[in-house]
Amino acid sequence: MSTYISNGCICVMVPDIDKAEKFYSNVMGLKLLNKSDKQLVYNTIHFTLFVEKNDVVKPPVPSFTVDNINEARSELVDAGCEIVDEGNNWMWFKDPFGNVFDVIEQ
């Protein structure tokens, strides 16, 4: 059975990345670590905040690490979870209640 450990990352989605940068940098005073056309990355001291451009705003996505992404994927699918998106060493899945989580192979 896979062990899920928080990696201290949370992702939020915004429709306007420039407006988001002004808010998170200027209003909240967060330290910008990285910036691209589609993503901002902030250090909040206790966690890393990923701000991603997405036309559909959704609830925040907590992130976890596992030792083996393929094993975790199999266990989640067997448990009835929906894989929302995935790459070589990561995936987003919906739990049985519709919450979305990010999982990254360590």
mmCIF file of N, CA and C in Angstrom:
data_model
loop_
_atom_site.group_PDB
_atom_site.id
_atom_site.type_symbol
_atom_site.label_atom_id
_atom_site.label_comp_id
_atom_site.label_asym_id
_atom_site.label_seq_id
_atom_site.Cartn_x
_atom_site.Cartn_y
_atom_site.Cartn_z
ATOM 1 N N MET A 1 0.835 -1.178 0.000
ATOM 2 C CA MET A 1 0.000 0.000 0.000
ATOM 3 C C MET A 1 0.883 1.245 0.000
ATOM 4 N N SER A 2 0.557 2.199 -0.830
ATOM 5 C CA SER A 2 1.325 3.440 -0.931
ATOM 6 C C SER A 2 1.111 4.314 0.297
ATOM 7 N N THR A 3 2.154 5.016 0.685
ATOM 8 C CA THR A 3 2.070 5.995 1.759
ATOM 9 C C THR A 3 2.097 7.379 1.139
ATOM 10 N N TYR A 4 1.117 8.198 1.481
ATOM 11 C CA TYR A 4 1.010 9.554 0.939
ATOM 12 C C TYR A 4 1.521 10.539 1.979
ATOM 13 N N ILE A 5 2.507 11.348 1.577
ATOM 14 C CA ILE A 5 3.107 12.333 2.472
ATOM 15 C C ILE A 5 2.943 13.708 1.842
ATOM 16 N N SER A 6 2.438 14.656 2.624
ATOM 17 C CA SER A 6 2.287 16.015 2.101
ATOM 18 C C SER A 6 3.647 16.543 1.680
ATOM 19 N N ASN A 7 3.698 17.166 0.510
ATOM 20 C CA ASN A 7 4.957 17.761 0.065
ATOM 21 C C ASN A 7 4.956 19.272 0.248
ATOM 22 N N GLY A 8 3.968 19.782 0.980
ATOM 23 C CA GLY A 8 3.940 21.201 1.289
ATOM 24 C C GLY A 8 3.563 22.082 0.117
ATOM 25 N N CYS A 9 2.822 21.540 -0.841
ATOM 26 C CA CYS A 9 2.410 22.319 -2.012
ATOM 27 C C CYS A 9 0.889 22.322 -2.140
ATOM 28 N N ILE A 10 0.356 23.475 -2.530
ATOM 29 C CA ILE A 10 -1.070 23.621 -2.814
ATOM 30 C C ILE A 10 -1.192 24.393 -4.115
ATOM 31 N N CYS A 11 -2.122 23.981 -4.963
ATOM 32 C CA CYS A 11 -2.348 24.644 -6.244
ATOM 33 C C CYS A 11 -3.734 25.282 -6.253
ATOM 34 N N VAL A 12 -3.795 26.546 -6.678
ATOM 35 C CA VAL A 12 -5.076 27.217 -6.900
ATOM 36 C C VAL A 12 -5.134 27.635 -8.362
ATOM 37 N N MET A 13 -6.343 27.725 -8.884
ATOM 38 C CA MET A 13 -6.524 28.084 -10.289
ATOM 39 C C MET A 13 -7.193 29.441 -10.410
ATOM 40 N N VAL A 14 -6.706 30.221 -11.379
ATOM 41 C CA VAL A 14 -7.209 31.580 -11.597
ATOM 42 C C VAL A 14 -7.386 31.813 -13.093
ATOM 43 N N PRO A 15 -8.373 32.637 -13.480
ATOM 44 C CA PRO A 15 -8.568 32.911 -14.902
ATOM 45 C C PRO A 15 -7.619 33.975 -15.453
ATOM 46 N N ASP A 16 -7.052 34.819 -14.578
ATOM 47 C CA ASP A 16 -6.211 35.938 -15.017
ATOM 48 C C ASP A 16 -4.899 35.909 -14.236
ATOM 49 N N ILE A 17 -3.830 35.435 -14.868
ATOM 50 C CA ILE A 17 -2.550 35.260 -14.185
ATOM 51 C C ILE A 17 -1.915 36.594 -13.801
ATOM 52 N N ASP A 18 -2.097 37.643 -14.621
ATOM 53 C CA ASP A 18 -1.534 38.961 -14.298
ATOM 54 C C ASP A 18 -2.219 39.574 -13.081
ATOM 55 N N LYS A 19 -3.531 39.478 -13.039
ATOM 56 C CA LYS A 19 -4.288 39.983 -11.889
ATOM 57 C C LYS A 19 -3.919 39.191 -10.632
ATOM 58 N N ALA A 20 -3.730 37.888 -10.793
ATOM 59 C CA ALA A 20 -3.342 37.042 -9.666
ATOM 60 C C ALA A 20 -1.973 37.443 -9.136
ATOM 61 N N GLU A 21 -1.039 37.726 -10.039
ATOM 62 C CA GLU A 21 0.298 38.138 -9.593
ATOM 63 C C GLU A 21 0.218 39.425 -8.784
ATOM 64 N N LYS A 22 -0.548 40.382 -9.260
ATOM 65 C CA LYS A 22 -0.697 41.644 -8.518
ATOM 66 C C LYS A 22 -1.280 41.389 -7.134
ATOM 67 N N PHE A 23 -2.285 40.525 -7.054
ATOM 68 C CA PHE A 23 -2.916 40.248 -5.764
ATOM 69 C C PHE A 23 -1.964 39.522 -4.814
ATOM 70 N N TYR A 24 -1.429 38.378 -5.251
ATOM 71 C CA TYR A 24 -0.608 37.567 -4.357
ATOM 72 C C TYR A 24 0.718 38.246 -4.013
ATOM 73 N N SER A 25 1.284 39.010 -4.950
ATOM 74 C CA SER A 25 2.550 39.699 -4.684
ATOM 75 C C SER A 25 2.351 40.996 -3.909
ATOM 76 N N ASN A 26 1.423 41.831 -4.373
ATOM 77 C CA ASN A 26 1.276 43.170 -3.805
ATOM 78 C C ASN A 26 0.335 43.240 -2.611
ATOM 79 N N VAL A 27 -0.796 42.571 -2.684
ATOM 80 C CA VAL A 27 -1.764 42.641 -1.591
ATOM 81 C C VAL A 27 -1.373 41.702 -0.452
ATOM 82 N N MET A 28 -1.039 40.455 -0.786
ATOM 83 C CA MET A 28 -0.685 39.486 0.252
ATOM 84 C C MET A 28 0.801 39.514 0.605
ATOM 85 N N GLY A 29 1.625 40.086 -0.265
ATOM 86 C CA GLY A 29 3.049 40.202 0.012
ATOM 87 C C GLY A 29 3.816 38.894 -0.041
ATOM 88 N N LEU A 30 3.325 37.927 -0.814
ATOM 89 C CA LEU A 30 4.025 36.648 -0.923
ATOM 90 C C LEU A 30 5.255 36.781 -1.817
ATOM 91 N N LYS A 31 6.276 35.971 -1.525
ATOM 92 C CA LYS A 31 7.522 36.011 -2.286
ATOM 93 C C LYS A 31 7.394 35.142 -3.537
ATOM 94 N N LEU A 32 7.501 35.785 -4.714
ATOM 95 C CA LEU A 32 7.411 35.083 -5.991
ATOM 96 C C LEU A 32 8.718 34.342 -6.258
ATOM 97 N N LEU A 33 8.631 33.026 -6.425
ATOM 98 C CA LEU A 33 9.813 32.204 -6.685
ATOM 99 C C LEU A 33 10.032 31.947 -8.161
ATOM 100 N N ASN A 34 8.926 31.812 -8.907
ATOM 101 C CA ASN A 34 9.021 31.463 -10.319
ATOM 102 C C ASN A 34 7.774 31.955 -11.033
ATOM 103 N N LYS A 35 7.939 32.312 -12.314
ATOM 104 C CA LYS A 35 6.822 32.855 -13.078
ATOM 105 C C LYS A 35 6.916 32.393 -14.528
ATOM 106 N N SER A 36 5.760 31.995 -15.083
ATOM 107 C CA SER A 36 5.655 31.703 -16.512
ATOM 108 C C SER A 36 4.320 32.264 -16.986
ATOM 109 N N ASP A 37 4.007 32.065 -18.259
ATOM 110 C CA ASP A 37 2.734 32.556 -18.800
ATOM 111 C C ASP A 37 1.530 31.894 -18.136
ATOM 112 N N LYS A 38 1.734 30.689 -17.624
ATOM 113 C CA LYS A 38 0.608 29.912 -17.107
ATOM 114 C C LYS A 38 0.696 29.586 -15.627
ATOM 115 N N GLN A 39 1.787 29.999 -14.962
ATOM 116 C CA GLN A 39 1.941 29.606 -13.567
ATOM 117 C C GLN A 39 2.794 30.594 -12.786
ATOM 118 N N LEU A 40 2.403 30.807 -11.539
ATOM 119 C CA LEU A 40 3.185 31.564 -10.570
ATOM 120 C C LEU A 40 3.484 30.612 -9.415
ATOM 121 N N VAL A 41 4.667 30.731 -8.830
ATOM 122 C CA VAL A 41 5.020 29.895 -7.689
ATOM 123 C C VAL A 41 5.474 30.817 -6.564
ATOM 124 N N TYR A 42 4.820 30.686 -5.413
ATOM 125 C CA TYR A 42 5.101 31.536 -4.258
ATOM 126 C C TYR A 42 5.572 30.722 -3.065
ATOM 127 N N ASN A 43 6.466 31.328 -2.277
ATOM 128 C CA ASN A 43 6.883 30.766 -1.003
ATOM 129 C C ASN A 43 6.042 31.431 0.082
ATOM 130 N N THR A 44 5.341 30.624 0.870
ATOM 131 C CA THR A 44 4.547 31.173 1.969
ATOM 132 C C THR A 44 5.160 30.810 3.321
ATOM 133 N N ILE A 45 6.339 30.298 3.339
ATOM 134 C CA ILE A 45 7.101 29.793 4.474
ATOM 135 C C ILE A 45 6.644 28.388 4.866
ATOM 136 N N HIS A 46 5.346 28.176 5.087
ATOM 137 C CA HIS A 46 4.875 26.855 5.508
ATOM 138 C C HIS A 46 4.479 25.949 4.348
ATOM 139 N N PHE A 47 4.228 26.521 3.178
ATOM 140 C CA PHE A 47 3.926 25.715 2.000
ATOM 141 C C PHE A 47 4.235 26.515 0.748
ATOM 142 N N THR A 48 4.358 25.820 -0.378
ATOM 143 C CA THR A 48 4.559 26.464 -1.671
ATOM 144 C C THR A 48 3.199 26.575 -2.337
ATOM 145 N N LEU A 49 2.873 27.773 -2.801
ATOM 146 C CA LEU A 49 1.596 28.023 -3.461
ATOM 147 C C LEU A 49 1.822 28.104 -4.963
ATOM 148 N N PHE A 50 1.208 27.187 -5.694
ATOM 149 C CA PHE A 50 1.227 27.210 -7.152
ATOM 150 C C PHE A 50 -0.070 27.866 -7.607
ATOM 151 N N VAL A 51 0.045 28.906 -8.420
ATOM 152 C CA VAL A 51 -1.114 29.606 -8.969
ATOM 153 C C VAL A 51 -1.104 29.326 -10.464
ATOM 154 N N GLU A 52 -2.097 28.587 -10.941
ATOM 155 C CA GLU A 52 -2.119 28.178 -12.345
ATOM 156 C C GLU A 52 -3.273 28.813 -13.091
ATOM 157 N N LYS A 53 -2.982 29.232 -14.331
ATOM 158 C CA LYS A 53 -4.016 29.813 -15.187
ATOM 159 C C LYS A 53 -4.958 28.715 -15.650
ATOM 160 N N ASN A 54 -6.251 28.959 -15.417
ATOM 161 C CA ASN A 54 -7.281 28.018 -15.838
ATOM 162 C C ASN A 54 -8.577 28.804 -15.951
ATOM 163 N N ASP A 55 -9.259 28.685 -17.063
ATOM 164 C CA ASP A 55 -10.500 29.431 -17.259
ATOM 165 C C ASP A 55 -11.585 29.028 -16.266
ATOM 166 N N VAL A 56 -11.485 27.825 -15.747
ATOM 167 C CA VAL A 56 -12.459 27.348 -14.766
ATOM 168 C C VAL A 56 -11.795 27.335 -13.392
ATOM 169 N N VAL A 57 -12.271 28.187 -12.493
ATOM 170 C CA VAL A 57 -11.729 28.235 -11.138
ATOM 171 C C VAL A 57 -12.300 27.052 -10.357
ATOM 172 N N LYS A 58 -11.410 26.314 -9.721
ATOM 173 C CA LYS A 58 -11.795 25.121 -8.969
ATOM 174 C C LYS A 58 -11.234 25.236 -7.558
ATOM 175 N N PRO A 59 -11.668 24.376 -6.640
ATOM 176 C CA PRO A 59 -11.110 24.405 -5.281
ATOM 177 C C PRO A 59 -9.605 24.128 -5.296
ATOM 178 N N PRO A 60 -8.888 24.545 -4.246
ATOM 179 C CA PRO A 60 -7.445 24.283 -4.158
ATOM 180 C C PRO A 60 -7.131 22.790 -4.249
ATOM 181 N N VAL A 61 -5.929 22.482 -4.750
ATOM 182 C CA VAL A 61 -5.492 21.094 -4.923
ATOM 183 C C VAL A 61 -4.271 20.844 -4.034
ATOM 184 N N PRO A 62 -4.435 20.080 -2.934
ATOM 185 C CA PRO A 62 -3.283 19.712 -2.108
ATOM 186 C C PRO A 62 -2.423 18.683 -2.839
ATOM 187 N N SER A 63 -1.141 18.657 -2.504
ATOM 188 C CA SER A 63 -0.203 17.782 -3.199
ATOM 189 C C SER A 63 0.482 16.827 -2.226
ATOM 190 N N PHE A 64 0.677 15.603 -2.690
ATOM 191 C CA PHE A 64 1.332 14.564 -1.899
ATOM 192 C C PHE A 64 2.430 13.895 -2.721
ATOM 193 N N THR A 65 3.384 13.280 -2.028
ATOM 194 C CA THR A 65 4.398 12.472 -2.704
ATOM 195 C C THR A 65 4.193 11.006 -2.333
ATOM 196 N N VAL A 66 4.589 10.130 -3.247
ATOM 197 C CA VAL A 66 4.589 8.681 -3.018
ATOM 198 C C VAL A 66 5.901 8.130 -3.570
ATOM 199 N N ASP A 67 6.266 6.940 -3.124
ATOM 200 C CA ASP A 67 7.497 6.317 -3.620
ATOM 201 C C ASP A 67 7.343 5.765 -5.031
ATOM 202 N N ASN A 68 6.140 5.279 -5.366
ATOM 203 C CA ASN A 68 5.932 4.644 -6.664
ATOM 204 C C ASN A 68 4.602 5.103 -7.251
ATOM 205 N N ILE A 69 4.651 5.943 -8.270
ATOM 206 C CA ILE A 69 3.439 6.518 -8.857
ATOM 207 C C ILE A 69 2.572 5.455 -9.522
ATOM 208 N N ASN A 70 3.186 4.448 -10.146
ATOM 209 C CA ASN A 70 2.408 3.400 -10.816
ATOM 210 C C ASN A 70 1.626 2.550 -9.818
ATOM 211 N N GLU A 71 2.264 2.233 -8.709
ATOM 212 C CA GLU A 71 1.588 1.475 -7.655
ATOM 213 C C GLU A 71 0.426 2.291 -7.079
ATOM 214 N N ALA A 72 0.684 3.565 -6.814
ATOM 215 C CA ALA A 72 -0.365 4.437 -6.274
ATOM 216 C C ALA A 72 -1.526 4.552 -7.253
ATOM 217 N N ARG A 73 -1.206 4.702 -8.535
ATOM 218 C CA ARG A 73 -2.254 4.819 -9.562
ATOM 219 C C ARG A 73 -3.139 3.573 -9.564
ATOM 220 N N SER A 74 -2.521 2.402 -9.554
ATOM 221 C CA SER A 74 -3.278 1.145 -9.554
ATOM 222 C C SER A 74 -4.195 1.049 -8.338
ATOM 223 N N GLU A 75 -3.663 1.395 -7.176
ATOM 224 C CA GLU A 75 -4.462 1.341 -5.949
ATOM 225 C C GLU A 75 -5.645 2.303 -6.015
ATOM 226 N N LEU A 76 -5.403 3.503 -6.527
ATOM 227 C CA LEU A 76 -6.478 4.496 -6.620
ATOM 228 C C LEU A 76 -7.554 4.067 -7.611
ATOM 229 N N VAL A 77 -7.132 3.579 -8.769
ATOM 230 C CA VAL A 77 -8.097 3.121 -9.778
ATOM 231 C C VAL A 77 -8.903 1.939 -9.230
ATOM 232 N N ASP A 78 -8.217 1.007 -8.563
ATOM 233 C CA ASP A 78 -8.906 -0.144 -7.970
ATOM 234 C C ASP A 78 -9.924 0.289 -6.915
ATOM 235 N N ALA A 79 -9.658 1.421 -6.269
ATOM 236 C CA ALA A 79 -10.567 1.946 -5.241
ATOM 237 C C ALA A 79 -11.687 2.790 -5.843
ATOM 238 N N GLY A 80 -11.707 2.896 -7.182
ATOM 239 C CA GLY A 80 -12.779 3.630 -7.851
ATOM 240 C C GLY A 80 -12.509 5.099 -8.080
ATOM 241 N N CYS A 81 -11.275 5.534 -7.863
ATOM 242 C CA CYS A 81 -10.934 6.943 -8.083
ATOM 243 C C CYS A 81 -10.770 7.221 -9.574
ATOM 244 N N GLU A 82 -11.081 8.440 -9.963
ATOM 245 C CA GLU A 82 -10.911 8.875 -11.352
ATOM 246 C C GLU A 82 -9.581 9.605 -11.486
ATOM 247 N N ILE A 83 -8.758 9.202 -12.451
ATOM 248 C CA ILE A 83 -7.523 9.920 -12.746
ATOM 249 C C ILE A 83 -7.912 11.084 -13.652
ATOM 250 N N VAL A 84 -7.688 12.302 -13.171
ATOM 251 C CA VAL A 84 -8.119 13.507 -13.879
ATOM 252 C C VAL A 84 -7.103 13.925 -14.933
ATOM 253 N N ASP A 85 -5.816 13.815 -14.588
ATOM 254 C CA ASP A 85 -4.721 14.199 -15.484
ATOM 255 C C ASP A 85 -3.480 13.483 -14.981
ATOM 256 N N GLU A 86 -2.511 13.244 -15.883
ATOM 257 C CA GLU A 86 -1.295 12.578 -15.427
ATOM 258 C C GLU A 86 -0.147 12.779 -16.399
ATOM 259 N N GLY A 87 1.064 12.604 -15.860
ATOM 260 C CA GLY A 87 2.287 12.675 -16.645
ATOM 261 C C GLY A 87 3.180 11.511 -16.249
ATOM 262 N N ASN A 88 4.483 11.620 -16.518
ATOM 263 C CA ASN A 88 5.411 10.520 -16.228
ATOM 264 C C ASN A 88 5.514 10.187 -14.747
ATOM 265 N N ASN A 89 5.610 11.211 -13.901
ATOM 266 C CA ASN A 89 5.822 10.942 -12.475
ATOM 267 C C ASN A 89 4.815 11.661 -11.582
ATOM 268 N N TRP A 90 3.650 12.005 -12.144
ATOM 269 C CA TRP A 90 2.630 12.715 -11.362
ATOM 270 C C TRP A 90 1.241 12.374 -11.890
ATOM 271 N N MET A 91 0.245 12.672 -11.058
ATOM 272 C CA MET A 91 -1.150 12.543 -11.499
ATOM 273 C C MET A 91 -2.046 13.380 -10.595
ATOM 274 N N TRP A 92 -3.180 13.754 -11.133
ATOM 275 C CA TRP A 92 -4.254 14.362 -10.359
ATOM 276 C C TRP A 92 -5.379 13.351 -10.350
ATOM 277 N N PHE A 93 -5.979 13.130 -9.184
ATOM 278 C CA PHE A 93 -7.092 12.190 -9.103
ATOM 279 C C PHE A 93 -8.218 12.776 -8.266
ATOM 280 N N LYS A 94 -9.426 12.263 -8.510
ATOM 281 C CA LYS A 94 -10.586 12.622 -7.696
ATOM 282 C C LYS A 94 -10.834 11.499 -6.705
ATOM 283 N N ASP A 95 -11.003 11.878 -5.442
ATOM 284 C CA ASP A 95 -11.373 10.879 -4.446
ATOM 285 C C ASP A 95 -12.857 10.534 -4.613
ATOM 286 N N PRO A 96 -13.380 9.587 -3.851
ATOM 287 C CA PRO A 96 -14.780 9.192 -4.023
ATOM 288 C C PRO A 96 -15.790 10.320 -3.774
ATOM 289 N N PHE A 97 -15.329 11.439 -3.213
ATOM 290 C CA PHE A 97 -16.222 12.545 -2.875
ATOM 291 C C PHE A 97 -16.090 13.722 -3.830
ATOM 292 N N GLY A 98 -15.218 13.577 -4.852
ATOM 293 C CA GLY A 98 -15.044 14.624 -5.854
ATOM 294 C C GLY A 98 -13.906 15.589 -5.594
ATOM 295 N N ASN A 99 -13.180 15.419 -4.479
ATOM 296 C CA ASN A 99 -12.027 16.275 -4.196
ATOM 297 C C ASN A 99 -10.861 15.873 -5.088
ATOM 298 N N VAL A 100 -10.112 16.855 -5.575
ATOM 299 C CA VAL A 100 -8.969 16.579 -6.448
ATOM 300 C C VAL A 100 -7.674 16.710 -5.651
ATOM 301 N N PHE A 101 -6.774 15.750 -5.855
ATOM 302 C CA PHE A 101 -5.465 15.746 -5.215
ATOM 303 C C PHE A 101 -4.388 15.536 -6.272
ATOM 304 N N ASP A 102 -3.214 16.072 -6.002
ATOM 305 C CA ASP A 102 -2.034 15.909 -6.842
ATOM 306 C C ASP A 102 -1.127 14.901 -6.157
ATOM 307 N N VAL A 103 -0.566 13.975 -6.917
ATOM 308 C CA VAL A 103 0.379 13.002 -6.378
ATOM 309 C C VAL A 103 1.607 13.001 -7.276
ATOM 310 N N ILE A 104 2.778 13.096 -6.652
ATOM 311 C CA ILE A 104 4.046 13.147 -7.379
ATOM 312 C C ILE A 104 4.958 12.050 -6.844
ATOM 313 N N GLU A 105 5.617 11.336 -7.761
ATOM 314 C CA GLU A 105 6.586 10.327 -7.321
ATOM 315 C C GLU A 105 7.816 11.033 -6.792
ATOM 316 N N GLN A 106 8.252 10.619 -5.646
ATOM 317 C CA GLN A 106 9.398 11.218 -4.966
ATOM 318 C C GLN A 106 10.692 10.839 -5.633
#
